[in-house]
mmCIF file of C-alpha atoms in Angstrom:
data_model
loop_
_atom_site.group_PDB
_atom_site.id
_atom_site.type_symbol
_atom_site.label_atom_id
_atom_site.label_comp_id
_atom_site.label_asym_id
_atom_site.label_seq_id
_atom_site.Cartn_x
_atom_site.Cartn_y
_atom_site.Cartn_z
ATOM 1 C CA MET A 25 -80.374 92.794 -72.583
ATOM 2 C CA ASN A 26 -77.697 95.619 -72.301
ATOM 3 C CA GLY A 27 -75.434 93.905 -69.983
ATOM 4 C CA GLN A 28 -76.222 96.679 -67.346
ATOM 5 C CA GLY A 29 -76.844 95.879 -63.659
ATOM 6 C CA PHE A 30 -77.575 97.770 -60.563
ATOM 7 C CA LEU A 31 -76.767 101.587 -60.912
ATOM 8 C CA GLY A 32 -75.720 101.036 -64.546
ATOM 9 C CA LEU A 33 -72.910 98.993 -63.595
ATOM 10 C CA PRO A 34 -71.894 96.049 -65.783
ATOM 11 C CA VAL A 35 -73.521 92.762 -64.623
ATOM 12 C CA ALA A 36 -70.204 91.083 -63.586
ATOM 13 C CA GLU A 37 -69.124 94.235 -61.784
ATOM 14 C CA THR A 38 -72.466 94.574 -59.832
ATOM 15 C CA ALA A 39 -72.137 90.815 -58.910
ATOM 16 C CA GLN A 40 -68.816 91.333 -57.397
ATOM 17 C CA THR A 41 -70.095 94.453 -55.554
ATOM 18 C CA TRP A 42 -72.787 92.307 -54.075
ATOM 19 C CA LEU A 43 -70.618 89.610 -53.170
ATOM 20 C CA ARG A 44 -68.050 91.856 -51.526
ATOM 21 C CA ARG A 45 -70.866 93.531 -49.483
ATOM 22 C CA ALA A 46 -72.335 90.316 -48.346
ATOM 23 C CA ALA A 47 -68.825 88.990 -47.338
ATOM 24 C CA ASP A 48 -68.175 92.216 -45.545
ATOM 25 C CA ILE A 49 -71.197 91.804 -43.469
ATOM 26 C CA LEU A 50 -70.572 88.107 -42.771
ATOM 27 C CA LEU A 51 -66.884 88.732 -41.827
ATOM 28 C CA ALA A 52 -67.446 91.769 -39.679
ATOM 29 C CA GLY A 53 -70.378 90.184 -37.917
ATOM 30 C CA ALA A 54 -68.251 87.135 -37.115
ATOM 31 C CA ALA A 55 -65.275 89.234 -35.975
ATOM 32 C CA LEU A 56 -67.442 91.274 -33.626
ATOM 33 C CA PHE A 57 -68.967 88.090 -32.112
ATOM 34 C CA LEU A 58 -65.719 86.124 -31.777
ATOM 35 C CA LEU A 59 -63.664 89.059 -30.645
ATOM 36 C CA ALA A 60 -66.088 90.639 -28.251
ATOM 37 C CA PRO A 61 -64.191 89.267 -25.146
ATOM 38 C CA LEU A 62 -61.059 90.718 -26.443
ATOM 39 C CA MET A 63 -62.660 93.965 -27.046
ATOM 40 C CA LEU A 64 -64.229 94.080 -23.552
ATOM 41 C CA LEU A 65 -60.717 93.346 -22.045
ATOM 42 C CA ILE A 66 -59.472 96.292 -24.147
ATOM 43 C CA THR A 67 -62.229 98.512 -22.983
ATOM 44 C CA ILE A 68 -61.639 97.642 -19.270
ATOM 45 C CA ALA A 69 -57.694 98.304 -19.736
ATOM 46 C CA ILE A 70 -58.255 101.811 -21.380
ATOM 47 C CA TRP A 71 -60.761 102.488 -18.639
ATOM 48 C CA LEU A 72 -58.450 101.666 -15.893
ATOM 49 C CA GLU A 73 -55.545 103.402 -17.177
ATOM 50 C CA SER A 74 -57.128 106.653 -18.314
ATOM 51 C CA GLY A 75 -60.872 106.688 -17.756
ATOM 52 C CA GLN A 76 -63.543 107.408 -20.323
ATOM 53 C CA PRO A 77 -64.159 107.458 -23.148
ATOM 54 C CA THR A 78 -62.620 104.298 -24.270
ATOM 55 C CA LEU A 79 -63.639 104.827 -28.004
ATOM 56 C CA PHE A 80 -62.119 107.453 -30.431
ATOM 57 C CA CYS A 81 -64.369 108.859 -33.065
ATOM 58 C CA GLN A 82 -63.190 110.909 -35.979
ATOM 59 C CA THR A 83 -64.686 112.217 -39.114
ATOM 60 C CA ARG A 84 -63.155 110.750 -42.155
ATOM 61 C CA LEU A 85 -63.428 110.895 -45.958
ATOM 62 C CA GLY A 86 -65.534 107.966 -47.526
ATOM 63 C CA GLN A 87 -66.558 106.951 -50.825
ATOM 64 C CA GLY A 88 -67.487 109.765 -53.233
ATOM 65 C CA GLY A 89 -65.968 112.266 -50.562
ATOM 66 C CA ARG A 90 -68.857 111.411 -48.123
ATOM 67 C CA ARG A 91 -67.931 112.150 -44.507
ATOM 68 C CA PHE A 92 -68.456 109.453 -41.825
ATOM 69 C CA ARG A 93 -67.657 108.804 -38.232
ATOM 70 C CA MET A 94 -64.835 106.181 -37.836
ATOM 71 C CA TYR A 95 -64.416 104.390 -34.574
ATOM 72 C CA LYS A 96 -61.164 103.212 -32.894
ATOM 73 C CA PHE A 97 -59.935 102.326 -29.477
ATOM 74 C CA ARG A 98 -58.561 105.336 -27.835
ATOM 75 C CA LYS A 99 -54.789 105.357 -27.805
ATOM 76 C CA PHE A 100 -54.125 108.949 -26.570
ATOM 77 C CA HIS A 101 -54.846 110.459 -23.138
ATOM 78 C CA ALA A 102 -58.547 111.411 -22.660
ATOM 79 C CA ASP A 103 -57.542 115.114 -22.503
ATOM 80 C CA ALA A 104 -55.634 115.163 -25.728
ATOM 81 C CA GLY A 105 -58.746 115.966 -27.743
ATOM 82 C CA GLN A 106 -58.674 116.117 -31.475
ATOM 83 C CA ALA A 107 -56.282 119.071 -31.618
ATOM 84 C CA GLY A 108 -52.685 118.910 -32.488
ATOM 85 C CA CYS A 109 -50.952 116.763 -35.079
ATOM 86 C CA PRO A 110 -53.423 114.698 -37.100
ATOM 87 C CA LEU A 111 -50.739 111.952 -37.327
ATOM 88 C CA THR A 112 -49.698 109.445 -34.769
ATOM 89 C CA LEU A 113 -45.877 109.628 -34.413
ATOM 90 C CA GLU A 114 -43.372 107.322 -32.721
ATOM 91 C CA GLN A 115 -42.992 108.150 -29.092
ATOM 92 C CA ASP A 116 -46.147 110.292 -29.328
ATOM 93 C CA PRO A 117 -46.466 112.033 -25.908
ATOM 94 C CA ARG A 118 -50.216 111.839 -26.212
ATOM 95 C CA MET A 119 -50.253 108.106 -26.241
ATOM 96 C CA THR A 120 -50.967 106.053 -23.152
ATOM 97 C CA GLN A 121 -49.290 102.758 -22.207
ATOM 98 C CA VAL A 122 -52.260 100.786 -23.300
ATOM 99 C CA GLY A 123 -52.372 102.938 -26.503
ATOM 100 C CA ARG A 124 -48.785 102.010 -27.343
ATOM 101 C CA LEU A 125 -49.588 98.414 -27.247
ATOM 102 C CA LEU A 126 -52.863 98.902 -29.368
ATOM 103 C CA MET A 127 -50.823 100.674 -31.919
ATOM 104 C CA LYS A 128 -48.084 98.057 -32.077
ATOM 105 C CA THR A 129 -50.803 95.284 -32.483
ATOM 106 C CA LYS A 130 -53.295 97.224 -34.502
ATOM 107 C CA LEU A 131 -56.009 96.194 -32.178
ATOM 108 C CA ASP A 132 -57.196 99.909 -31.808
ATOM 109 C CA GLU A 133 -58.766 99.316 -35.268
ATOM 110 C CA LEU A 134 -61.140 96.521 -33.959
ATOM 111 C CA PRO A 135 -64.182 98.884 -33.564
ATOM 112 C CA GLN A 136 -64.064 99.548 -37.302
ATOM 113 C CA PHE A 137 -65.956 96.308 -37.873
ATOM 114 C CA TRP A 138 -68.895 98.310 -36.923
ATOM 115 C CA ASN A 139 -68.160 100.726 -39.618
ATOM 116 C CA VAL A 140 -68.103 97.876 -41.866
ATOM 117 C CA ILE A 141 -71.527 96.557 -40.892
ATOM 118 C CA LYS A 142 -72.860 100.196 -41.212
ATOM 119 C CA GLY A 143 -71.554 100.312 -44.951
ATOM 120 C CA ASP A 144 -69.188 103.141 -44.263
ATOM 121 C CA MET A 145 -66.216 100.946 -44.848
ATOM 122 C CA ALA A 146 -65.279 97.614 -46.400
ATOM 123 C CA ILE A 147 -63.012 94.909 -45.327
ATOM 124 C CA VAL A 148 -60.642 95.702 -48.067
ATOM 125 C CA GLY A 149 -60.282 99.226 -49.420
ATOM 126 C CA PRO A 150 -57.982 102.253 -49.249
ATOM 127 C CA ARG A 151 -57.489 103.738 -45.743
ATOM 128 C CA PRO A 152 -59.942 106.495 -45.060
ATOM 129 C CA GLU A 153 -58.341 109.840 -44.926
ATOM 130 C CA SER A 154 -58.652 112.457 -42.069
ATOM 131 C CA LEU A 155 -60.331 115.823 -42.959
ATOM 132 C CA ALA A 156 -56.850 117.346 -42.211
ATOM 133 C CA PHE A 157 -55.667 115.964 -45.485
ATOM 134 C CA ALA A 158 -58.576 116.391 -47.815
ATOM 135 C CA ASP A 159 -56.642 118.884 -49.873
ATOM 136 C CA CYS A 160 -54.493 115.965 -51.174
ATOM 137 C CA PHE A 161 -57.217 114.660 -53.202
ATOM 138 C CA HIS A 162 -56.422 116.509 -56.581
ATOM 139 C CA ASN A 163 -54.348 115.993 -59.597
ATOM 140 C CA GLY A 164 -55.697 112.507 -60.191
ATOM 141 C CA TRP A 165 -55.729 111.346 -56.537
ATOM 142 C CA GLU A 166 -59.273 112.096 -56.337
ATOM 143 C CA GLU A 167 -59.828 108.895 -58.170
ATOM 144 C CA LEU A 168 -59.268 107.110 -54.863
ATOM 145 C CA LEU A 169 -62.477 108.395 -53.442
ATOM 146 C CA ARG A 170 -64.323 106.176 -55.969
ATOM 147 C CA TYR A 171 -63.559 103.328 -53.845
ATOM 148 C CA LYS A 172 -65.062 102.382 -50.237
ATOM 149 C CA PRO A 173 -62.471 102.912 -47.681
ATOM 150 C CA GLY A 174 -61.185 99.707 -46.007
ATOM 151 C CA LEU A 175 -60.025 98.066 -42.779
ATOM 152 C CA VAL A 176 -57.226 96.430 -44.827
ATOM 153 C CA GLY A 177 -55.574 97.131 -48.225
ATOM 154 C CA PRO A 178 -52.118 97.081 -49.788
ATOM 155 C CA CYS A 179 -51.157 100.271 -48.040
ATOM 156 C CA GLN A 180 -52.386 99.094 -44.688
ATOM 157 C CA ILE A 181 -49.839 96.225 -45.031
ATOM 158 C CA ILE A 182 -47.045 98.158 -46.721
ATOM 159 C CA PHE A 183 -47.282 101.135 -44.259
ATOM 160 C CA ARG A 184 -47.930 98.984 -41.092
ATOM 161 C CA ASN A 185 -45.037 100.977 -39.311
ATOM 162 C CA GLU A 186 -45.994 104.366 -41.093
ATOM 163 C CA ALA A 187 -45.033 106.310 -37.760
ATOM 164 C CA ALA A 188 -41.326 105.168 -38.163
ATOM 165 C CA ALA A 189 -41.225 106.791 -41.842
ATOM 166 C CA PHE A 190 -41.117 110.517 -40.658
ATOM 167 C CA PRO A 191 -37.563 112.036 -40.501
ATOM 168 C CA LYS A 192 -36.768 113.647 -37.319
ATOM 169 C CA GLY A 193 -37.075 117.365 -37.243
ATOM 170 C CA ALA A 194 -39.346 117.478 -40.457
ATOM 171 C CA ASP A 195 -42.550 119.120 -40.791
ATOM 172 C CA VAL A 196 -44.539 115.953 -40.582
ATOM 173 C CA ASN A 197 -47.706 117.291 -42.132
ATOM 174 C CA GLU A 198 -45.848 118.390 -45.156
ATOM 175 C CA PHE A 199 -43.884 115.397 -45.432
ATOM 176 C CA TYR A 200 -47.070 113.329 -45.507
ATOM 177 C CA ARG A 201 -48.600 115.522 -48.086
ATOM 178 C CA THR A 202 -45.605 115.533 -50.476
ATOM 179 C CA VAL A 203 -44.087 112.105 -49.974
ATOM 180 C CA VAL A 204 -46.324 109.604 -48.066
ATOM 181 C CA PHE A 205 -49.774 110.429 -49.494
ATOM 182 C CA PRO A 206 -48.789 110.360 -53.109
ATOM 183 C CA LEU A 207 -46.801 107.084 -52.623
ATOM 184 C CA LYS A 208 -49.799 105.477 -50.905
ATOM 185 C CA ALA A 209 -52.233 106.905 -53.372
ATOM 186 C CA ARG A 210 -50.160 105.331 -56.194
ATOM 187 C CA ILE A 211 -49.982 101.954 -54.588
ATOM 188 C CA ASP A 212 -53.906 101.974 -53.847
ATOM 189 C CA LEU A 213 -54.776 103.035 -57.405
ATOM 190 C CA ASP A 214 -52.522 100.533 -58.942
ATOM 191 C CA TYR A 215 -54.323 97.737 -56.928
ATOM 192 C CA PHE A 216 -57.949 98.781 -56.866
ATOM 193 C CA ARG A 217 -58.159 99.573 -60.639
ATOM 194 C CA SER A 218 -57.605 95.828 -61.315
ATOM 195 C CA ARG A 219 -58.662 94.017 -57.956
ATOM 196 C CA SER A 220 -60.460 90.799 -58.015
ATOM 197 C CA LEU A 221 -62.210 88.833 -55.328
ATOM 198 C CA ALA A 222 -59.326 86.468 -55.147
ATOM 199 C CA SER A 223 -56.812 89.278 -54.720
ATOM 200 C CA ASP A 224 -58.884 90.754 -51.869
ATOM 201 C CA VAL A 225 -58.515 87.423 -50.130
ATOM 202 C CA VAL A 226 -54.806 87.515 -50.668
ATOM 203 C CA ILE A 227 -54.778 90.956 -49.211
ATOM 204 C CA MET A 228 -56.762 89.721 -45.975
ATOM 205 C CA ILE A 229 -54.121 87.052 -45.572
ATOM 206 C CA ARG A 230 -51.146 89.249 -46.024
ATOM 207 C CA SER A 231 -52.706 91.754 -43.528
ATOM 208 C CA PHE A 232 -52.939 88.954 -40.902
ATOM 209 C CA LEU A 233 -49.338 88.126 -41.568
ATOM 210 C CA ALA A 234 -48.208 91.659 -41.293
ATOM 211 C CA ILE A 235 -50.096 92.161 -38.056
ATOM 212 C CA CYS A 236 -48.201 89.127 -36.798
ATOM 213 C CA GLY A 237 -44.936 90.614 -37.645
ATOM 214 C CA TRP A 238 -43.875 89.384 -41.075
ATOM 215 C CA ALA A 239 -40.831 91.675 -41.484
ATOM 216 C CA SER A 240 -40.662 91.671 -45.178
ATOM 217 C CA VAL A 241 -44.112 93.023 -45.541
ATOM 218 C CA ALA A 242 -44.310 95.302 -42.628
ATOM 219 C CA SER A 243 -41.043 97.215 -43.412
ATOM 220 C CA ALA A 244 -41.535 97.681 -47.002
ATOM 221 C CA GLY A 245 -43.369 100.938 -46.659
ATOM 222 C CA LEU A 246 -40.609 102.457 -44.685
ATOM 223 C CA ARG A 247 -37.995 101.516 -47.187
ATOM 224 C CA GLN A 248 -39.992 103.093 -49.981
ATOM 225 C CA VAL A 249 -40.465 106.295 -48.186
ATOM 226 C CA GLU A 250 -36.787 106.490 -47.312
ATOM 227 C CA ARG A 251 -35.843 106.164 -51.001
ATOM 228 C CA ARG A 252 -38.110 109.265 -51.818
ATOM 229 C CA ALA A 253 -37.379 111.480 -48.839
#
């Protein structure tokens, strides 16, 4: 015995990988089943306010730099397209009234449970980055691409109110590259280098609390960005 498991990984690490994948499928499947009525209501609300399509699909960077299509409920007007700023800002004129509610509650993320079922994403992982910021993965930050992107994670909790972090009048794309992205990358790497199944469960619980408005968690990212701005 050489202590090696699937793909040459240590047996313990391979077991955790399989357990996480099994848990992802179970949790995502249960969420899609239980939340189907809510997702139907959201679909109808989007359609009544601004028509089709009700889903927004965007290419994101996945594990190993592989590209995949990530799904969200559409927050912007149907004619907004994918042009313009790749970041969602406070009081963004592209956003619908339903979209503002979805952004506040994070319910626009629900279709990503399908990405989890497909294997593009995990329940817990770094947030998948848009191609507009693919150039940020250098000088050590490319290590983030070792991990499967997730629906929730430390940065999704800490930066729940990320849109409020951008200074008025600033070049938001440049500010994201030089301040926000490095800060998020450092936090994620600190976590995922030593993660465990138990810590992932804690992340899921904290994510739920942050969505429910636990201020001490939800405002932490804004405070950290302000210190570095």
